[in-house]
Amino acid sequence: MNTDFAGNLIPGPTLTRAHIAGRLSIVERGTLTLAAKGGLTVHVRSGTVGFARPRDGRLYRQVRAGESYFAQGSGRLTMRADVRSEIEIDWADAGAERLSPGLEPVTLAA
């Protein structure tokens, strides 16, 4: 896989949760750019997908079928598949995230 692929892309739209959700395919040599936020998870169901941050254009991580990519922070995230690959995007809702089912927010009285 070309390790400089993000820097060589023709600019396309940056997609959000409002544009796409769930399962989709990336065709051969296809790219997809997401507006990633911490907690976003991309499950690779078939094929192999490379992930890059556009700021440096270098391959960040290559993920194979059965593996997942977890976004650590916010920003544009570019994906590329050199062969037809199927992915599933889970746009995590940070407001619904909890550390443990037993932990609840605490409000202290002044």
PDB file of N, CA and C in Angstrom:
ATOM      1  N   MET A   1       0.857  -1.183   0.000  1.00  0.00           N
ATOM      2  CA  MET A   1       0.000   0.000   0.000  1.00  0.00           C
ATOM      3  C   MET A   1       0.895   1.236   0.000  1.00  0.00           C
ATOM      4  N   ASN A   2       0.530   2.207  -0.793  1.00  0.00           N
ATOM      5  CA  ASN A   2       1.269   3.459  -0.871  1.00  0.00           C
ATOM      6  C   ASN A   2       1.192   4.190   0.462  1.00  0.00           C
ATOM      7  N   THR A   3       2.343   4.450   1.083  1.00  0.00           N
ATOM      8  CA  THR A   3       2.344   5.089   2.398  1.00  0.00           C
ATOM      9  C   THR A   3       2.156   6.593   2.339  1.00  0.00           C
ATOM     10  N   ASP A   4       2.123   7.178   1.143  1.00  0.00           N
ATOM     11  CA  ASP A   4       1.903   8.615   1.003  1.00  0.00           C
ATOM     12  C   ASP A   4       0.554   8.919   0.365  1.00  0.00           C
ATOM     13  N   PHE A   5      -0.404   8.031   0.509  1.00  0.00           N
ATOM     14  CA  PHE A   5      -1.636   8.184  -0.249  1.00  0.00           C
ATOM     15  C   PHE A   5      -2.455   9.389   0.142  1.00  0.00           C
ATOM     16  N   ALA A   6      -2.509   9.782   1.386  1.00  0.00           N
ATOM     17  CA  ALA A   6      -3.376  10.902   1.786  1.00  0.00           C
ATOM     18  C   ALA A   6      -2.922  12.216   1.170  1.00  0.00           C
ATOM     19  N   GLY A   7      -1.638  12.384   0.978  1.00  0.00           N
ATOM     20  CA  GLY A   7      -1.123  13.607   0.394  1.00  0.00           C
ATOM     21  C   GLY A   7      -1.349  13.702  -1.101  1.00  0.00           C
ATOM     22  N   ASN A   8      -1.664  12.579  -1.740  1.00  0.00           N
ATOM     23  CA  ASN A   8      -1.832  12.543  -3.188  1.00  0.00           C
ATOM     24  C   ASN A   8      -3.289  12.471  -3.628  1.00  0.00           C
ATOM     25  N   LEU A   9      -4.210  12.697  -2.731  1.00  0.00           N
ATOM     26  CA  LEU A   9      -5.619  12.576  -3.057  1.00  0.00           C
ATOM     27  C   LEU A   9      -6.166  13.836  -3.708  1.00  0.00           C
ATOM     28  N   ILE A  10      -7.098  13.643  -4.609  1.00  0.00           N
ATOM     29  CA  ILE A  10      -7.880  14.767  -5.101  1.00  0.00           C
ATOM     30  C   ILE A  10      -8.845  15.102  -3.980  1.00  0.00           C
ATOM     31  N   PRO A  11      -8.884  16.343  -3.520  1.00  0.00           N
ATOM     32  CA  PRO A  11      -9.744  16.662  -2.381  1.00  0.00           C
ATOM     33  C   PRO A  11     -11.196  16.283  -2.636  1.00  0.00           C
ATOM     34  N   GLY A  12     -11.792  15.648  -1.671  1.00  0.00           N
ATOM     35  CA  GLY A  12     -13.193  15.270  -1.755  1.00  0.00           C
ATOM     36  C   GLY A  12     -13.893  15.758  -0.500  1.00  0.00           C
ATOM     37  N   PRO A  13     -15.173  15.479  -0.405  1.00  0.00           N
ATOM     38  CA  PRO A  13     -15.905  15.935   0.775  1.00  0.00           C
ATOM     39  C   PRO A  13     -15.473  15.187   2.035  1.00  0.00           C
ATOM     40  N   THR A  14     -15.553  15.869   3.141  1.00  0.00           N
ATOM     41  CA  THR A  14     -15.320  15.248   4.429  1.00  0.00           C
ATOM     42  C   THR A  14     -16.693  14.871   4.966  1.00  0.00           C
ATOM     43  N   LEU A  15     -16.921  13.590   5.121  1.00  0.00           N
ATOM     44  CA  LEU A  15     -18.236  13.082   5.477  1.00  0.00           C
ATOM     45  C   LEU A  15     -18.421  12.998   6.990  1.00  0.00           C
ATOM     46  N   THR A  16     -19.658  13.217   7.425  1.00  0.00           N
ATOM     47  CA  THR A  16     -19.990  13.165   8.842  1.00  0.00           C
ATOM     48  C   THR A  16     -21.057  12.098   9.070  1.00  0.00           C
ATOM     49  N   ARG A  17     -21.455  11.963  10.313  1.00  0.00           N
ATOM     50  CA  ARG A  17     -22.504  11.014  10.685  1.00  0.00           C
ATOM     51  C   ARG A  17     -23.803  11.286   9.913  1.00  0.00           C
ATOM     52  N   ALA A  18     -24.061  12.555   9.592  1.00  0.00           N
ATOM     53  CA  ALA A  18     -25.272  12.912   8.850  1.00  0.00           C
ATOM     54  C   ALA A  18     -25.235  12.376   7.413  1.00  0.00           C
ATOM     55  N   HIS A  19     -24.026  12.151   6.862  1.00  0.00           N
ATOM     56  CA  HIS A  19     -23.882  11.681   5.492  1.00  0.00           C
ATOM     57  C   HIS A  19     -23.942  10.164   5.381  1.00  0.00           C
ATOM     58  N   ILE A  20     -23.216   9.489   6.269  1.00  0.00           N
ATOM     59  CA  ILE A  20     -23.127   8.029   6.178  1.00  0.00           C
ATOM     60  C   ILE A  20     -23.138   7.412   7.561  1.00  0.00           C
ATOM     61  N   ALA A  21     -23.621   6.203   7.615  1.00  0.00           N
ATOM     62  CA  ALA A  21     -23.598   5.433   8.855  1.00  0.00           C
ATOM     63  C   ALA A  21     -23.715   3.964   8.484  1.00  0.00           C
ATOM     64  N   GLY A  22     -23.256   3.125   9.348  1.00  0.00           N
ATOM     65  CA  GLY A  22     -23.400   1.689   9.120  1.00  0.00           C
ATOM     66  C   GLY A  22     -22.371   1.125   8.177  1.00  0.00           C
ATOM     67  N   ARG A  23     -22.815   0.117   7.402  1.00  0.00           N
ATOM     68  CA  ARG A  23     -21.924  -0.631   6.527  1.00  0.00           C
ATOM     69  C   ARG A  23     -21.855  -0.065   5.122  1.00  0.00           C
ATOM     70  N   LEU A  24     -20.672  -0.102   4.529  1.00  0.00           N
ATOM     71  CA  LEU A  24     -20.510   0.307   3.140  1.00  0.00           C
ATOM     72  C   LEU A  24     -19.248  -0.289   2.575  1.00  0.00           C
ATOM     73  N   SER A  25     -19.105  -0.194   1.262  1.00  0.00           N
ATOM     74  CA  SER A  25     -17.926  -0.715   0.579  1.00  0.00           C
ATOM     75  C   SER A  25     -17.079   0.425   0.054  1.00  0.00           C
ATOM     76  N   ILE A  26     -15.779   0.211   0.085  1.00  0.00           N
ATOM     77  CA  ILE A  26     -14.828   1.111  -0.578  1.00  0.00           C
ATOM     78  C   ILE A  26     -14.283   0.302  -1.743  1.00  0.00           C
ATOM     79  N   VAL A  27     -14.465   0.809  -2.955  1.00  0.00           N
ATOM     80  CA  VAL A  27     -14.024   0.064  -4.135  1.00  0.00           C
ATOM     81  C   VAL A  27     -12.525   0.202  -4.314  1.00  0.00           C
ATOM     82  N   GLU A  28     -11.970  -0.619  -5.214  1.00  0.00           N
ATOM     83  CA  GLU A  28     -10.524  -0.631  -5.442  1.00  0.00           C
ATOM     84  C   GLU A  28      -9.960   0.764  -5.641  1.00  0.00           C
ATOM     85  N   ARG A  29      -8.906   1.056  -4.927  1.00  0.00           N
ATOM     86  CA  ARG A  29      -8.216   2.342  -4.954  1.00  0.00           C
ATOM     87  C   ARG A  29      -9.146   3.485  -4.575  1.00  0.00           C
ATOM     88  N   GLY A  30     -10.196   3.178  -3.862  1.00  0.00           N
ATOM     89  CA  GLY A  30     -11.144   4.192  -3.436  1.00  0.00           C
ATOM     90  C   GLY A  30     -10.732   4.822  -2.123  1.00  0.00           C
ATOM     91  N   THR A  31     -11.131   6.066  -1.939  1.00  0.00           N
ATOM     92  CA  THR A  31     -10.826   6.773  -0.705  1.00  0.00           C
ATOM     93  C   THR A  31     -12.108   7.349  -0.115  1.00  0.00           C
ATOM     94  N   LEU A  32     -12.048   7.578   1.175  1.00  0.00           N
ATOM     95  CA  LEU A  32     -13.171   8.128   1.914  1.00  0.00           C
ATOM     96  C   LEU A  32     -12.584   8.966   3.040  1.00  0.00           C
ATOM     97  N   THR A  33     -13.094  10.191   3.230  1.00  0.00           N
ATOM     98  CA  THR A  33     -12.609  11.055   4.303  1.00  0.00           C
ATOM     99  C   THR A  33     -13.741  11.317   5.284  1.00  0.00           C
ATOM    100  N   LEU A  34     -13.467  11.082   6.562  1.00  0.00           N
ATOM    101  CA  LEU A  34     -14.459  11.277   7.618  1.00  0.00           C
ATOM    102  C   LEU A  34     -14.058  12.409   8.544  1.00  0.00           C
ATOM    103  N   ALA A  35     -15.045  13.075   9.091  1.00  0.00           N
ATOM    104  CA  ALA A  35     -14.817  14.046  10.166  1.00  0.00           C
ATOM    105  C   ALA A  35     -14.844  13.240  11.458  1.00  0.00           C
ATOM    106  N   ALA A  36     -13.698  12.715  11.836  1.00  0.00           N
ATOM    107  CA  ALA A  36     -13.609  11.794  12.975  1.00  0.00           C
ATOM    108  C   ALA A  36     -13.633  12.536  14.300  1.00  0.00           C
ATOM    109  N   LYS A  37     -14.209  11.884  15.280  1.00  0.00           N
ATOM    110  CA  LYS A  37     -14.191  12.365  16.661  1.00  0.00           C
ATOM    111  C   LYS A  37     -13.750  11.200  17.523  1.00  0.00           C
ATOM    112  N   GLY A  38     -13.169  11.506  18.667  1.00  0.00           N
ATOM    113  CA  GLY A  38     -12.749  10.450  19.576  1.00  0.00           C
ATOM    114  C   GLY A  38     -13.899   9.494  19.839  1.00  0.00           C
ATOM    115  N   GLY A  39     -13.624   8.215  19.764  1.00  0.00           N
ATOM    116  CA  GLY A  39     -14.654   7.217  19.973  1.00  0.00           C
ATOM    117  C   GLY A  39     -15.187   6.623  18.685  1.00  0.00           C
ATOM    118  N   LEU A  40     -14.926   7.281  17.543  1.00  0.00           N
ATOM    119  CA  LEU A  40     -15.348   6.735  16.260  1.00  0.00           C
ATOM    120  C   LEU A  40     -14.619   5.412  16.048  1.00  0.00           C
ATOM    121  N   THR A  41     -15.349   4.399  15.606  1.00  0.00           N
ATOM    122  CA  THR A  41     -14.751   3.092  15.352  1.00  0.00           C
ATOM    123  C   THR A  41     -15.105   2.663  13.941  1.00  0.00           C
ATOM    124  N   VAL A  42     -14.099   2.201  13.204  1.00  0.00           N
ATOM    125  CA  VAL A  42     -14.322   1.655  11.869  1.00  0.00           C
ATOM    126  C   VAL A  42     -13.936   0.179  11.936  1.00  0.00           C
ATOM    127  N   HIS A  43     -14.925  -0.692  11.722  1.00  0.00           N
ATOM    128  CA  HIS A  43     -14.703  -2.136  11.701  1.00  0.00           C
ATOM    129  C   HIS A  43     -14.492  -2.549  10.251  1.00  0.00           C
ATOM    130  N   VAL A  44     -13.392  -3.230   9.963  1.00  0.00           N
ATOM    131  CA  VAL A  44     -13.131  -3.710   8.612  1.00  0.00           C
ATOM    132  C   VAL A  44     -13.695  -5.123   8.525  1.00  0.00           C
ATOM    133  N   ARG A  45     -14.733  -5.300   7.705  1.00  0.00           N
ATOM    134  CA  ARG A  45     -15.408  -6.591   7.580  1.00  0.00           C
ATOM    135  C   ARG A  45     -14.756  -7.470   6.514  1.00  0.00           C
ATOM    136  N   SER A  46     -14.219  -6.856   5.449  1.00  0.00           N
ATOM    137  CA  SER A  46     -13.492  -7.614   4.433  1.00  0.00           C
ATOM    138  C   SER A  46     -12.467  -6.696   3.789  1.00  0.00           C
ATOM    139  N   GLY A  47     -11.400  -7.293   3.273  1.00  0.00           N
ATOM    140  CA  GLY A  47     -10.351  -6.514   2.628  1.00  0.00           C
ATOM    141  C   GLY A  47      -9.380  -5.915   3.622  1.00  0.00           C
ATOM    142  N   THR A  48      -8.683  -4.874   3.187  1.00  0.00           N
ATOM    143  CA  THR A  48      -7.701  -4.163   3.995  1.00  0.00           C
ATOM    144  C   THR A  48      -7.865  -2.674   3.735  1.00  0.00           C
ATOM    145  N   VAL A  49      -7.857  -1.881   4.797  1.00  0.00           N
ATOM    146  CA  VAL A  49      -8.043  -0.437   4.678  1.00  0.00           C
ATOM    147  C   VAL A  49      -6.886   0.266   5.380  1.00  0.00           C
ATOM    148  N   GLY A  50      -6.317   1.267   4.703  1.00  0.00           N
ATOM    149  CA  GLY A  50      -5.278   2.099   5.290  1.00  0.00           C
ATOM    150  C   GLY A  50      -5.895   3.389   5.804  1.00  0.00           C
ATOM    151  N   PHE A  51      -5.435   3.855   6.963  1.00  0.00           N
ATOM    152  CA  PHE A  51      -5.944   5.074   7.583  1.00  0.00           C
ATOM    153  C   PHE A  51      -4.818   6.089   7.659  1.00  0.00           C
ATOM    154  N   ALA A  52      -5.121   7.353   7.334  1.00  0.00           N
ATOM    155  CA  ALA A  52      -4.120   8.416   7.381  1.00  0.00           C
ATOM    156  C   ALA A  52      -4.763   9.700   7.874  1.00  0.00           C
ATOM    157  N   ARG A  53      -3.950  10.537   8.487  1.00  0.00           N
ATOM    158  CA  ARG A  53      -4.370  11.888   8.864  1.00  0.00           C
ATOM    159  C   ARG A  53      -3.827  12.817   7.787  1.00  0.00           C
ATOM    160  N   PRO A  54      -4.675  13.648   7.174  1.00  0.00           N
ATOM    161  CA  PRO A  54      -4.229  14.500   6.072  1.00  0.00           C
ATOM    162  C   PRO A  54      -3.104  15.470   6.421  1.00  0.00           C
ATOM    163  N   ARG A  55      -2.890  15.775   7.683  1.00  0.00           N
ATOM    164  CA  ARG A  55      -1.857  16.760   8.039  1.00  0.00           C
ATOM    165  C   ARG A  55      -0.468  16.368   7.552  1.00  0.00           C
ATOM    166  N   ASP A  56      -0.165  15.053   7.525  1.00  0.00           N
ATOM    167  CA  ASP A  56       1.160  14.656   7.049  1.00  0.00           C
ATOM    168  C   ASP A  56       1.102  13.692   5.867  1.00  0.00           C
ATOM    169  N   GLY A  57      -0.071  13.144   5.552  1.00  0.00           N
ATOM    170  CA  GLY A  57      -0.224  12.297   4.383  1.00  0.00           C
ATOM    171  C   GLY A  57       0.392  10.928   4.506  1.00  0.00           C
ATOM    172  N   ARG A  58       0.880  10.563   5.646  1.00  0.00           N
ATOM    173  CA  ARG A  58       1.513   9.261   5.834  1.00  0.00           C
ATOM    174  C   ARG A  58       0.510   8.239   6.359  1.00  0.00           C
ATOM    175  N   LEU A  59       0.744   6.993   5.992  1.00  0.00           N
ATOM    176  CA  LEU A  59      -0.085   5.910   6.486  1.00  0.00           C
ATOM    177  C   LEU A  59       0.019   5.874   8.001  1.00  0.00           C
ATOM    178  N   TYR A  60      -1.114   5.901   8.658  1.00  0.00           N
ATOM    179  CA  TYR A  60      -1.149   5.879  10.116  1.00  0.00           C
ATOM    180  C   TYR A  60      -1.286   4.448  10.605  1.00  0.00           C
ATOM    181  N   ARG A  61      -2.193   3.719   9.971  1.00  0.00           N
ATOM    182  CA  ARG A  61      -2.404   2.333  10.378  1.00  0.00           C
ATOM    183  C   ARG A  61      -3.085   1.584   9.254  1.00  0.00           C
ATOM    184  N   GLN A  62      -2.709   0.328   9.053  1.00  0.00           N
ATOM    185  CA  GLN A  62      -3.344  -0.541   8.083  1.00  0.00           C
ATOM    186  C   GLN A  62      -4.155  -1.571   8.863  1.00  0.00           C
ATOM    187  N   VAL A  63      -5.438  -1.720   8.512  1.00  0.00           N
ATOM    188  CA  VAL A  63      -6.349  -2.590   9.251  1.00  0.00           C
ATOM    189  C   VAL A  63      -6.918  -3.639   8.301  1.00  0.00           C
ATOM    190  N   ARG A  64      -6.849  -4.901   8.721  1.00  0.00           N
ATOM    191  CA  ARG A  64      -7.322  -6.017   7.907  1.00  0.00           C
ATOM    192  C   ARG A  64      -8.703  -6.483   8.370  1.00  0.00           C
ATOM    193  N   ALA A  65      -9.323  -7.332   7.568  1.00  0.00           N
ATOM    194  CA  ALA A  65     -10.639  -7.888   7.895  1.00  0.00           C
ATOM    195  C   ALA A  65     -10.615  -8.498   9.293  1.00  0.00           C
ATOM    196  N   GLY A  66     -11.654  -8.188  10.077  1.00  0.00           N
ATOM    197  CA  GLY A  66     -11.753  -8.696  11.444  1.00  0.00           C
ATOM    198  C   GLY A  66     -11.138  -7.770  12.483  1.00  0.00           C
ATOM    199  N   GLU A  67     -10.441  -6.720  12.030  1.00  0.00           N
ATOM    200  CA  GLU A  67      -9.828  -5.749  12.945  1.00  0.00           C
ATOM    201  C   GLU A  67     -10.613  -4.439  12.901  1.00  0.00           C
ATOM    202  N   SER A  68     -10.321  -3.558  13.860  1.00  0.00           N
ATOM    203  CA  SER A  68     -11.014  -2.271  13.932  1.00  0.00           C
ATOM    204  C   SER A  68     -10.021  -1.141  14.151  1.00  0.00           C
ATOM    205  N   TYR A  69     -10.399   0.047  13.693  1.00  0.00           N
ATOM    206  CA  TYR A  69      -9.619   1.265  13.929  1.00  0.00           C
ATOM    207  C   TYR A  69     -10.428   2.137  14.877  1.00  0.00           C
ATOM    208  N   PHE A  70      -9.784   2.636  15.934  1.00  0.00           N
ATOM    209  CA  PHE A  70     -10.434   3.496  16.920  1.00  0.00           C
ATOM    210  C   PHE A  70      -9.812   4.881  16.858  1.00  0.00           C
ATOM    211  N   ALA A  71     -10.609   5.903  16.553  1.00  0.00           N
ATOM    212  CA  ALA A  71     -10.106   7.276  16.486  1.00  0.00           C
ATOM    213  C   ALA A  71      -9.806   7.774  17.894  1.00  0.00           C
ATOM    214  N   GLN A  72      -8.642   8.348  18.065  1.00  0.00           N
ATOM    215  CA  GLN A  72      -8.226   8.862  19.364  1.00  0.00           C
ATOM    216  C   GLN A  72      -8.649  10.310  19.585  1.00  0.00           C
ATOM    217  N   GLY A  73      -8.709  11.076  18.521  1.00  0.00           N
ATOM    218  CA  GLY A  73      -9.047  12.494  18.643  1.00  0.00           C
ATOM    219  C   GLY A  73      -9.916  12.944  17.492  1.00  0.00           C
ATOM    220  N   SER A  74     -10.124  14.224  17.408  1.00  0.00           N
ATOM    221  CA  SER A  74     -10.958  14.790  16.355  1.00  0.00           C
ATOM    222  C   SER A  74     -10.112  15.265  15.187  1.00  0.00           C
ATOM    223  N   GLY A  75     -10.711  15.298  14.017  1.00  0.00           N
ATOM    224  CA  GLY A  75     -10.032  15.783  12.819  1.00  0.00           C
ATOM    225  C   GLY A  75     -10.382  14.924  11.628  1.00  0.00           C
ATOM    226  N   ARG A  76      -9.883  15.329  10.469  1.00  0.00           N
ATOM    227  CA  ARG A  76     -10.142  14.554   9.247  1.00  0.00           C
ATOM    228  C   ARG A  76      -9.357  13.257   9.271  1.00  0.00           C
ATOM    229  N   LEU A  77     -10.016  12.194   8.865  1.00  0.00           N
ATOM    230  CA  LEU A  77      -9.410  10.875   8.786  1.00  0.00           C
ATOM    231  C   LEU A  77      -9.681  10.326   7.391  1.00  0.00           C
ATOM    232  N   THR A  78      -8.626   9.980   6.665  1.00  0.00           N
ATOM    233  CA  THR A  78      -8.772   9.465   5.310  1.00  0.00           C
ATOM    234  C   THR A  78      -8.533   7.966   5.304  1.00  0.00           C
ATOM    235  N   MET A  79      -9.412   7.249   4.595  1.00  0.00           N
ATOM    236  CA  MET A  79      -9.276   5.803   4.444  1.00  0.00           C
ATOM    237  C   MET A  79      -9.091   5.485   2.971  1.00  0.00           C
ATOM    238  N   ARG A  80      -8.288   4.458   2.710  1.00  0.00           N
ATOM    239  CA  ARG A  80      -8.093   4.020   1.333  1.00  0.00           C
ATOM    240  C   ARG A  80      -8.019   2.503   1.304  1.00  0.00           C
ATOM    241  N   ALA A  81      -8.649   1.940   0.281  1.00  0.00           N
ATOM    242  CA  ALA A  81      -8.593   0.503   0.067  1.00  0.00           C
ATOM    243  C   ALA A  81      -7.997   0.244  -1.307  1.00  0.00           C
ATOM    244  N   ASP A  82      -7.002  -0.645  -1.378  1.00  0.00           N
ATOM    245  CA  ASP A  82      -6.415  -1.007  -2.666  1.00  0.00           C
ATOM    246  C   ASP A  82      -7.189  -2.144  -3.326  1.00  0.00           C
ATOM    247  N   VAL A  83      -8.010  -2.841  -2.549  1.00  0.00           N
ATOM    248  CA  VAL A  83      -8.918  -3.858  -3.072  1.00  0.00           C
ATOM    249  C   VAL A  83     -10.300  -3.558  -2.494  1.00  0.00           C
ATOM    250  N   ARG A  84     -11.340  -4.074  -3.113  1.00  0.00           N
ATOM    251  CA  ARG A  84     -12.698  -3.842  -2.608  1.00  0.00           C
ATOM    252  C   ARG A  84     -12.758  -4.290  -1.146  1.00  0.00           C
ATOM    253  N   SER A  85     -13.181  -3.382  -0.279  1.00  0.00           N
ATOM    254  CA  SER A  85     -13.227  -3.658   1.157  1.00  0.00           C
ATOM    255  C   SER A  85     -14.563  -3.205   1.723  1.00  0.00           C
ATOM    256  N   GLU A  86     -15.046  -3.941   2.692  1.00  0.00           N
ATOM    257  CA  GLU A  86     -16.300  -3.576   3.341  1.00  0.00           C
ATOM    258  C   GLU A  86     -15.992  -3.116   4.760  1.00  0.00           C
ATOM    259  N   ILE A  87     -16.584  -1.970   5.128  1.00  0.00           N
ATOM    260  CA  ILE A  87     -16.371  -1.422   6.464  1.00  0.00           C
ATOM    261  C   ILE A  87     -17.710  -1.153   7.137  1.00  0.00           C
ATOM    262  N   GLU A  88     -17.663  -1.018   8.443  1.00  0.00           N
ATOM    263  CA  GLU A  88     -18.824  -0.605   9.217  1.00  0.00           C
ATOM    264  C   GLU A  88     -18.376   0.508  10.149  1.00  0.00           C
ATOM    265  N   ILE A  89     -19.063   1.646  10.073  1.00  0.00           N
ATOM    266  CA  ILE A  89     -18.688   2.818  10.864  1.00  0.00           C
ATOM    267  C   ILE A  89     -19.610   2.935  12.064  1.00  0.00           C
ATOM    268  N   ASP A  90     -19.001   3.048  13.232  1.00  0.00           N
ATOM    269  CA  ASP A  90     -19.753   3.249  14.468  1.00  0.00           C
ATOM    270  C   ASP A  90     -19.403   4.642  14.979  1.00  0.00           C
ATOM    271  N   TRP A  91     -20.326   5.583  14.823  1.00  0.00           N
ATOM    272  CA  TRP A  91     -20.127   6.964  15.273  1.00  0.00           C
ATOM    273  C   TRP A  91     -20.504   7.018  16.744  1.00  0.00           C
ATOM    274  N   ALA A  92     -19.562   6.810  17.614  1.00  0.00           N
ATOM    275  CA  ALA A  92     -19.836   6.776  19.053  1.00  0.00           C
ATOM    276  C   ALA A  92     -20.422   8.101  19.533  1.00  0.00           C
ATOM    277  N   ASP A  93     -21.404   8.005  20.400  1.00  0.00           N
ATOM    278  CA  ASP A  93     -22.003   9.177  21.016  1.00  0.00           C
ATOM    279  C   ASP A  93     -21.294   9.412  22.339  1.00  0.00           C
ATOM    280  N   ALA A  94     -20.411  10.399  22.370  1.00  0.00           N
ATOM    281  CA  ALA A  94     -19.608  10.658  23.564  1.00  0.00           C
ATOM    282  C   ALA A  94     -20.468  10.938  24.789  1.00  0.00           C
ATOM    283  N   GLY A  95     -21.644  11.534  24.603  1.00  0.00           N
ATOM    284  CA  GLY A  95     -22.525  11.830  25.725  1.00  0.00           C
ATOM    285  C   GLY A  95     -23.084  10.578  26.371  1.00  0.00           C
ATOM    286  N   ALA A  96     -23.156   9.493  25.605  1.00  0.00           N
ATOM    287  CA  ALA A  96     -23.708   8.253  26.137  1.00  0.00           C
ATOM    288  C   ALA A  96     -22.626   7.355  26.728  1.00  0.00           C
ATOM    289  N   GLU A  97     -21.369   7.721  26.542  1.00  0.00           N
ATOM    290  CA  GLU A  97     -20.262   6.905  27.011  1.00  0.00           C
ATOM    291  C   GLU A  97     -20.118   6.985  28.529  1.00  0.00           C
ATOM    292  N   ARG A  98     -19.967   5.828  29.155  1.00  0.00           N
ATOM    293  CA  ARG A  98     -19.791   5.773  30.600  1.00  0.00           C
ATOM    294  C   ARG A  98     -18.614   4.880  30.915  1.00  0.00           C
ATOM    295  N   LEU A  99     -17.897   5.195  31.967  1.00  0.00           N
ATOM    296  CA  LEU A  99     -16.750   4.388  32.359  1.00  0.00           C
ATOM    297  C   LEU A  99     -17.179   3.036  32.897  1.00  0.00           C
ATOM    298  N   SER A 100     -18.259   3.012  33.628  1.00  0.00           N
ATOM    299  CA  SER A 100     -18.729   1.791  34.251  1.00  0.00           C
ATOM    300  C   SER A 100     -20.225   1.933  34.515  1.00  0.00           C
ATOM    301  N   PRO A 101     -20.983   0.838  34.413  1.00  0.00           N
ATOM    302  CA  PRO A 101     -22.417   0.950  34.687  1.00  0.00           C
ATOM    303  C   PRO A 101     -22.721   1.427  36.104  1.00  0.00           C
ATOM    304  N   GLY A 102     -21.814   1.233  37.032  1.00  0.00           N
ATOM    305  CA  GLY A 102     -22.046   1.636  38.417  1.00  0.00           C
ATOM    306  C   GLY A 102     -21.682   3.071  38.731  1.00  0.00           C
ATOM    307  N   LEU A 103     -21.021   3.747  37.818  1.00  0.00           N
ATOM    308  CA  LEU A 103     -20.590   5.128  38.059  1.00  0.00           C
ATOM    309  C   LEU A 103     -21.607   6.119  37.509  1.00  0.00           C
ATOM    310  N   GLU A 104     -21.984   7.076  38.297  1.00  0.00           N
ATOM    311  CA  GLU A 104     -22.924   8.108  37.881  1.00  0.00           C
ATOM    312  C   GLU A 104     -22.333   9.466  38.209  1.00  0.00           C
ATOM    313  N   PRO A 105     -22.744  10.523  37.494  1.00  0.00           N
ATOM    314  CA  PRO A 105     -22.236  11.859  37.803  1.00  0.00           C
ATOM    315  C   PRO A 105     -22.625  12.265  39.239  1.00  0.00           C
ATOM    316  N   VAL A 106     -21.738  12.978  39.886  1.00  0.00           N
ATOM    317  CA  VAL A 106     -21.992  13.418  41.272  1.00  0.00           C
ATOM    318  C   VAL A 106     -22.095  14.926  41.287  1.00  0.00           C
ATOM    319  N   THR A 107     -23.125  15.453  41.942  1.00  0.00           N
ATOM    320  CA  THR A 107     -23.282  16.894  42.126  1.00  0.00           C
ATOM    321  C   THR A 107     -23.113  17.173  43.607  1.00  0.00           C
ATOM    322  N   LEU A 108     -22.139  18.012  43.928  1.00  0.00           N
ATOM    323  CA  LEU A 108     -21.871  18.350  45.326  1.00  0.00           C
ATOM    324  C   LEU A 108     -22.575  19.623  45.711  1.00  0.00           C
ATOM    325  N   ALA A 109     -23.212  19.601  46.848  1.00  0.00           N
ATOM    326  CA  ALA A 109     -23.888  20.820  47.352  1.00  0.00           C
ATOM    327  C   ALA A 109     -22.843  21.749  47.937  1.00  0.00           C
ATOM    328  N   ALA A 110     -23.036  23.037  47.729  1.00  0.00           N
ATOM    329  CA  ALA A 110     -22.068  24.019  48.231  1.00  0.00           C
ATOM    330  C   ALA A 110     -22.258  24.302  49.683  1.00  0.00           C
TER     331      ALA A 110
END
